[in-house]
PDB file of C-alpha atoms in Angstrom:
ATOM      1  CA  UNK M   1     -59.149 -36.480  15.251  1.00 53.00           C
ATOM      2  CA  UNK M   2     -58.815 -34.417  12.192  1.00 53.00           C
ATOM      3  CA  UNK M   3     -55.993 -31.929  12.005  1.00 55.00           C
ATOM      4  CA  UNK M   4     -56.872 -28.547  10.805  1.00 55.00           C
ATOM      5  CA  UNK M   5     -54.629 -26.853   8.326  1.00 55.00           C
ATOM      6  CA  UNK M   6     -53.057 -23.676   9.574  1.00 52.00           C
ATOM      7  CA  UNK M   7     -53.960 -20.689   7.592  1.00 55.00           C
ATOM      8  CA  UNK M   8     -51.563 -19.718   4.900  1.00 57.00           C
ATOM      9  CA  UNK M   9     -50.449 -16.438   6.522  1.00 59.00           C
ATOM     10  CA  UNK M  10     -49.714 -18.226   9.822  1.00 56.00           C
ATOM     11  CA  UNK M  11     -47.557 -20.822   8.024  1.00 53.00           C
ATOM     12  CA  UNK M  12     -45.578 -18.126   6.277  1.00 57.00           C
ATOM     13  CA  UNK M  13     -45.043 -16.284   9.552  1.00 55.00           C
ATOM     14  CA  UNK M  14     -43.765 -19.454  11.263  1.00 54.00           C
ATOM     15  CA  UNK M  15     -41.349 -20.169   8.376  1.00 51.00           C
ATOM     16  CA  UNK M  16     -40.087 -16.573   8.422  1.00 55.00           C
ATOM     17  CA  UNK M  17     -39.506 -16.793  12.184  1.00 56.00           C
ATOM     18  CA  UNK M  18     -37.467 -20.007  11.784  1.00 57.00           C
ATOM     19  CA  UNK M  19     -35.453 -18.520   8.922  1.00 60.00           C
ATOM     20  CA  UNK M  20     -34.885 -15.351  10.903  1.00 61.00           C
ATOM     21  CA  UNK M  21     -33.672 -17.331  13.911  1.00 59.00           C
ATOM     22  CA  UNK M  22     -31.257 -19.351  11.737  1.00 61.00           C
ATOM     23  CA  UNK M  23     -29.958 -16.208  10.029  1.00 62.00           C
ATOM     24  CA  UNK M  24     -29.484 -14.505  13.384  1.00 62.00           C
ATOM     25  CA  UNK M  25     -27.588 -17.553  14.692  1.00 60.00           C
ATOM     26  CA  UNK M  26     -25.375 -17.611  11.579  1.00 62.00           C
ATOM     27  CA  UNK M  27     -24.772 -13.881  11.864  1.00 67.00           C
ATOM     28  CA  UNK M  28     -23.838 -14.213  15.550  1.00 66.00           C
ATOM     29  CA  UNK M  29     -21.492 -17.098  14.748  1.00 63.00           C
ATOM     30  CA  UNK M  30     -19.812 -15.085  11.969  1.00 66.00           C
ATOM     31  CA  UNK M  31     -19.387 -12.109  14.269  1.00 67.00           C
ATOM     32  CA  UNK M  32     -17.830 -14.329  16.929  1.00 64.00           C
ATOM     33  CA  UNK M  33     -15.389 -15.865  14.421  1.00 59.00           C
ATOM     34  CA  UNK M  34     -14.452 -12.444  13.026  1.00 63.00           C
ATOM     35  CA  UNK M  35     -13.986 -11.007  16.512  1.00 62.00           C
ATOM     36  CA  UNK M  36     -11.805 -13.969  17.494  1.00 61.00           C
ATOM     37  CA  UNK M  37      -9.729 -13.574  14.321  1.00 59.00           C
ATOM     38  CA  UNK M  38      -9.243  -9.867  15.006  1.00 61.00           C
ATOM     39  CA  UNK M  39      -8.051 -10.468  18.542  1.00 60.00           C
ATOM     40  CA  UNK M  40      -5.907 -13.521  17.694  1.00 61.00           C
ATOM     41  CA  UNK M  41      -3.653 -11.718  15.191  1.00 63.00           C
ATOM     42  CA  UNK M  42      -0.830  -9.983  17.030  1.00 71.00           C
ATOM     43  CA  UNK M  43      -0.069  -6.518  15.748  1.00 75.00           C
ATOM     44  CA  UNK M  44       3.377  -5.842  14.338  1.00 74.00           C
ATOM     45  CA  UNK M  45       5.399  -3.547  16.528  1.00 77.00           C
ATOM     46  CA  UNK M  46       5.484  -0.053  15.117  1.00 83.00           C
ATOM     47  CA  UNK M  47       8.639   0.565  13.126  1.00 80.00           C
ATOM     48  CA  UNK M  48      10.311   3.892  13.852  1.00 87.00           C
ATOM     49  CA  UNK M  49       9.511   6.584  11.330  1.00 90.00           C
ATOM     50  CA  UNK M  50      11.862   6.582   8.341  1.00 92.00           C
ATOM     51  CA  UNK M  51      14.076   9.557   7.677  1.00 91.00           C
ATOM     52  CA  UNK M  52      15.212  11.138   4.441  1.00 91.00           C
ATOM     53  CA  UNK M  53      18.560   9.837   3.217  1.00 93.00           C
ATOM     54  CA  UNK M  54      20.621  11.994   0.869  1.00 92.00           C
ATOM     55  CA  UNK M  55      23.967  10.784  -0.440  1.00 93.00           C
ATOM     56  CA  UNK M  56      26.167  12.762  -2.825  1.00 93.00           C
ATOM     57  CA  UNK M  57      28.996  11.147  -4.762  1.00 93.00           C
ATOM     58  CA  UNK M  58      32.385  11.538  -3.083  1.00 92.00           C
ATOM     59  CA  UNK M  59      35.353   9.334  -3.964  1.00 93.00           C
ATOM     60  CA  UNK M  60      36.424   9.145  -0.324  1.00 93.00           C
ATOM     61  CA  UNK M  61      33.138   7.439   0.574  1.00 92.00           C
ATOM     62  CA  UNK M  62      34.135   4.199  -1.212  1.00 94.00           C
ATOM     63  CA  UNK M  63      35.430   1.885   1.548  1.00 90.00           C
ATOM     64  CA  UNK M  64      36.942  -1.592   1.499  1.00 88.00           C
ATOM     65  CA  UNK M  65      34.953  -2.574   4.603  1.00 83.00           C
ATOM     66  CA  UNK M  66      32.114  -4.522   3.029  1.00 77.00           C
ATOM     67  CA  UNK M  67      31.218  -8.145   2.438  1.00 78.00           C
ATOM     68  CA  UNK M  68      33.920  -8.845  -0.166  1.00 82.00           C
ATOM     69  CA  UNK M  69      37.650  -8.006   0.031  1.00 82.00           C
ATOM     70  CA  UNK M  70      37.815  -7.395  -3.748  1.00 87.00           C
ATOM     71  CA  UNK M  71      35.151  -4.663  -3.618  1.00 92.00           C
ATOM     72  CA  UNK M  72      34.756  -1.103  -2.390  1.00 95.00           C
ATOM     73  CA  UNK M  73      31.365  -0.014  -1.098  1.00 95.00           C
ATOM     74  CA  UNK M  74      29.727   3.401  -0.899  1.00 96.00           C
ATOM     75  CA  UNK M  75      26.923   3.254   1.649  1.00 96.00           C
ATOM     76  CA  UNK M  76      23.923   5.381   0.634  1.00 97.00           C
ATOM     77  CA  UNK M  77      22.559   5.853   4.169  1.00 96.00           C
ATOM     78  CA  UNK M  78      19.403   3.805   3.602  1.00 96.00           C
ATOM     79  CA  UNK M  79      19.976   1.392   6.509  1.00 96.00           C
ATOM     80  CA  UNK M  80      20.165   4.190   9.074  1.00 95.00           C
ATOM     81  CA  UNK M  81      17.300   6.168   7.544  1.00 96.00           C
ATOM     82  CA  UNK M  82      15.020   3.086   7.362  1.00 96.00           C
ATOM     83  CA  UNK M  83      16.047   1.720  10.792  1.00 95.00           C
ATOM     84  CA  UNK M  84      17.321  -1.501   9.218  1.00 95.00           C
ATOM     85  CA  UNK M  85      14.430  -2.086   6.830  1.00 96.00           C
ATOM     86  CA  UNK M  86      16.755  -1.930   3.794  1.00 96.00           C
ATOM     87  CA  UNK M  87      20.258  -1.090   2.705  1.00 96.00           C
ATOM     88  CA  UNK M  88      21.621   0.303  -0.541  1.00 97.00           C
ATOM     89  CA  UNK M  89      25.166   0.858  -1.713  1.00 96.00           C
ATOM     90  CA  UNK M  90      27.252   1.355  -4.806  1.00 97.00           C
ATOM     91  CA  UNK M  91      29.813  -1.403  -5.284  1.00 96.00           C
ATOM     92  CA  UNK M  92      33.043  -1.100  -7.267  1.00 96.00           C
ATOM     93  CA  UNK M  93      34.570  -4.493  -7.943  1.00 94.00           C
ATOM     94  CA  UNK M  94      38.350  -4.101  -7.982  1.00 92.00           C
ATOM     95  CA  UNK M  95      40.024  -5.327 -11.167  1.00 83.00           C
ATOM     96  CA  UNK M  96      41.449  -7.280 -12.651  1.00 92.00           C
ATOM     97  CA  UNK M  97      39.033 -10.073 -11.765  1.00 92.00           C
ATOM     98  CA  UNK M  98      40.623 -13.078 -10.045  1.00 91.00           C
ATOM     99  CA  UNK M  99      38.158 -16.000 -10.440  1.00 90.00           C
ATOM    100  CA  UNK M 100      39.968 -17.949  -7.692  1.00 87.00           C
ATOM    101  CA  UNK M 101      38.967 -15.174  -5.256  1.00 88.00           C
ATOM    102  CA  UNK M 102      35.567 -14.044  -6.568  1.00 88.00           C
ATOM    103  CA  UNK M 103      33.947 -17.167  -8.028  1.00 90.00           C
ATOM    104  CA  UNK M 104      32.638 -18.677  -4.807  1.00 91.00           C
ATOM    105  CA  UNK M 105      29.151 -20.136  -4.715  1.00 93.00           C
ATOM    106  CA  UNK M 106      27.098 -18.543  -1.923  1.00 93.00           C
ATOM    107  CA  UNK M 107      23.667 -17.273  -0.939  1.00 94.00           C
ATOM    108  CA  UNK M 108      22.298 -14.428   1.152  1.00 94.00           C
ATOM    109  CA  UNK M 109      19.552 -14.893   3.745  1.00 95.00           C
ATOM    110  CA  UNK M 110      17.525 -11.865   2.591  1.00 96.00           C
ATOM    111  CA  UNK M 111      13.929 -10.985   1.792  1.00 97.00           C
ATOM    112  CA  UNK M 112      14.808  -9.013  -1.352  1.00 97.00           C
ATOM    113  CA  UNK M 113      17.924  -8.254  -3.399  1.00 97.00           C
ATOM    114  CA  UNK M 114      18.199  -6.166  -6.561  1.00 97.00           C
ATOM    115  CA  UNK M 115      21.320  -5.218  -8.508  1.00 97.00           C
ATOM    116  CA  UNK M 116      21.648  -2.582 -11.256  1.00 98.00           C
ATOM    117  CA  UNK M 117      24.803  -2.176 -13.397  1.00 98.00           C
ATOM    118  CA  UNK M 118      25.797   1.499 -13.395  1.00 98.00           C
ATOM    119  CA  UNK M 119      28.993   1.062 -15.400  1.00 97.00           C
ATOM    120  CA  UNK M 120      30.978  -1.738 -17.051  1.00 97.00           C
ATOM    121  CA  UNK M 121      29.834  -5.370 -17.059  1.00 97.00           C
ATOM    122  CA  UNK M 122      29.656  -8.415 -14.792  1.00 97.00           C
ATOM    123  CA  UNK M 123      29.142 -12.084 -15.628  1.00 97.00           C
ATOM    124  CA  UNK M 124      27.134 -13.974 -12.995  1.00 96.00           C
ATOM    125  CA  UNK M 125      25.922 -17.472 -12.332  1.00 96.00           C
ATOM    126  CA  UNK M 126      22.541 -17.986 -10.601  1.00 96.00           C
ATOM    127  CA  UNK M 127      21.093 -21.376  -9.751  1.00 95.00           C
ATOM    128  CA  UNK M 128      18.328 -22.173 -12.247  1.00 94.00           C
ATOM    129  CA  UNK M 129      19.370 -19.296 -14.532  1.00 94.00           C
ATOM    130  CA  UNK M 130      22.921 -20.249 -15.462  1.00 95.00           C
ATOM    131  CA  UNK M 131      25.509 -17.760 -16.673  1.00 97.00           C
ATOM    132  CA  UNK M 132      24.343 -14.258 -17.594  1.00 97.00           C
ATOM    133  CA  UNK M 133      26.311 -11.274 -18.833  1.00 98.00           C
ATOM    134  CA  UNK M 134      24.994  -8.068 -17.278  1.00 98.00           C
ATOM    135  CA  UNK M 135      26.022  -4.807 -18.956  1.00 98.00           C
ATOM    136  CA  UNK M 136      25.575  -1.131 -18.143  1.00 98.00           C
ATOM    137  CA  UNK M 137      21.835  -0.588 -17.670  1.00 98.00           C
ATOM    138  CA  UNK M 138      21.098  -4.259 -16.826  1.00 98.00           C
ATOM    139  CA  UNK M 139      19.236  -5.079 -13.623  1.00 97.00           C
ATOM    140  CA  UNK M 140      18.306  -8.278 -11.860  1.00 97.00           C
ATOM    141  CA  UNK M 141      16.720  -9.569  -8.702  1.00 96.00           C
ATOM    142  CA  UNK M 142      17.964 -12.518  -6.731  1.00 95.00           C
ATOM    143  CA  UNK M 143      15.266 -14.472  -4.890  1.00 95.00           C
ATOM    144  CA  UNK M 144      15.944 -15.200  -1.210  1.00 96.00           C
ATOM    145  CA  UNK M 145      18.670 -17.784  -0.642  1.00 96.00           C
ATOM    146  CA  UNK M 146      19.379 -18.332  -4.361  1.00 96.00           C
ATOM    147  CA  UNK M 147      22.806 -19.851  -4.935  1.00 96.00           C
ATOM    148  CA  UNK M 148      24.927 -17.551  -7.071  1.00 95.00           C
ATOM    149  CA  UNK M 149      28.438 -16.284  -7.805  1.00 94.00           C
ATOM    150  CA  UNK M 150      30.334 -13.744  -9.846  1.00 95.00           C
ATOM    151  CA  UNK M 151      32.344 -15.303 -12.662  1.00 96.00           C
ATOM    152  CA  UNK M 152      34.043 -12.270 -14.223  1.00 96.00           C
ATOM    153  CA  UNK M 153      33.775  -8.480 -14.451  1.00 96.00           C
ATOM    154  CA  UNK M 154      35.255  -5.467 -16.188  1.00 96.00           C
ATOM    155  CA  UNK M 155      37.903  -3.376 -14.435  1.00 95.00           C
ATOM    156  CA  UNK M 156      35.495  -0.393 -14.280  1.00 96.00           C
ATOM    157  CA  UNK M 157      32.315  -2.134 -13.082  1.00 97.00           C
ATOM    158  CA  UNK M 158      30.010  -0.283 -10.671  1.00 97.00           C
ATOM    159  CA  UNK M 159      26.818  -1.796  -9.291  1.00 97.00           C
ATOM    160  CA  UNK M 160      23.905  -0.399  -7.305  1.00 98.00           C
ATOM    161  CA  UNK M 161      22.599  -2.988  -4.847  1.00 97.00           C
ATOM    162  CA  UNK M 162      19.418  -2.778  -2.738  1.00 97.00           C
ATOM    163  CA  UNK M 163      18.807  -5.413  -0.050  1.00 97.00           C
ATOM    164  CA  UNK M 164      16.083  -6.055   2.519  1.00 97.00           C
ATOM    165  CA  UNK M 165      16.686  -6.264   5.435  1.00 96.00           C
ATOM    166  CA  UNK M 166      19.831  -4.236   6.051  1.00 94.00           C
ATOM    167  CA  UNK M 167      21.373  -6.923   8.255  1.00 93.00           C
ATOM    168  CA  UNK M 168      21.604 -10.400   6.726  1.00 93.00           C
ATOM    169  CA  UNK M 169      23.651 -13.561   6.714  1.00 92.00           C
ATOM    170  CA  UNK M 170      25.811 -14.748   3.787  1.00 91.00           C
ATOM    171  CA  UNK M 171      26.589 -18.453   3.493  1.00 90.00           C
ATOM    172  CA  UNK M 172      29.481 -19.672   1.310  1.00 89.00           C
ATOM    173  CA  UNK M 173      28.965 -23.107  -0.220  1.00 90.00           C
ATOM    174  CA  UNK M 174      31.269 -25.747  -1.572  1.00 80.00           C
ATOM    175  CA  UNK M 175      31.071 -25.747  -5.380  1.00 60.00           C
TER     176      UNK M 175
END
């Protein structure tokens, strides 16, 4: 028996049908994967709406109730206004500096930490960075869990510190 060749238009139609079926199958598979991915990702719980925080300078707002006994802190109201997303405060390190008290290697279990020198100077040590003298107008970030310590500071030093989240753990290490 001799096979007859299909006409050219019929061949093209058959090829197009096969390609169309494959494309439809791929498209259906993609849609299924995308739909599964959309449903598999749990949504973050809605964070309460942030409020405006306004803080005016008042000497009586500097309290010795913070992380370090040799410092006074002025809370800027960010933790309450952001429902714990962040905190910010002005820190006055009390002079004269006593390295036996302040120079303790530690880290903070935070997502973000930034410090800006408002007045005076502070000498710090950060793991991988070494010693750095920060003066009025200097700023730095400390990556999460970086080992660091204060080595020295001027009697008039004031720092602005911003930390995320507002509540965090500090771990003191043996030097």
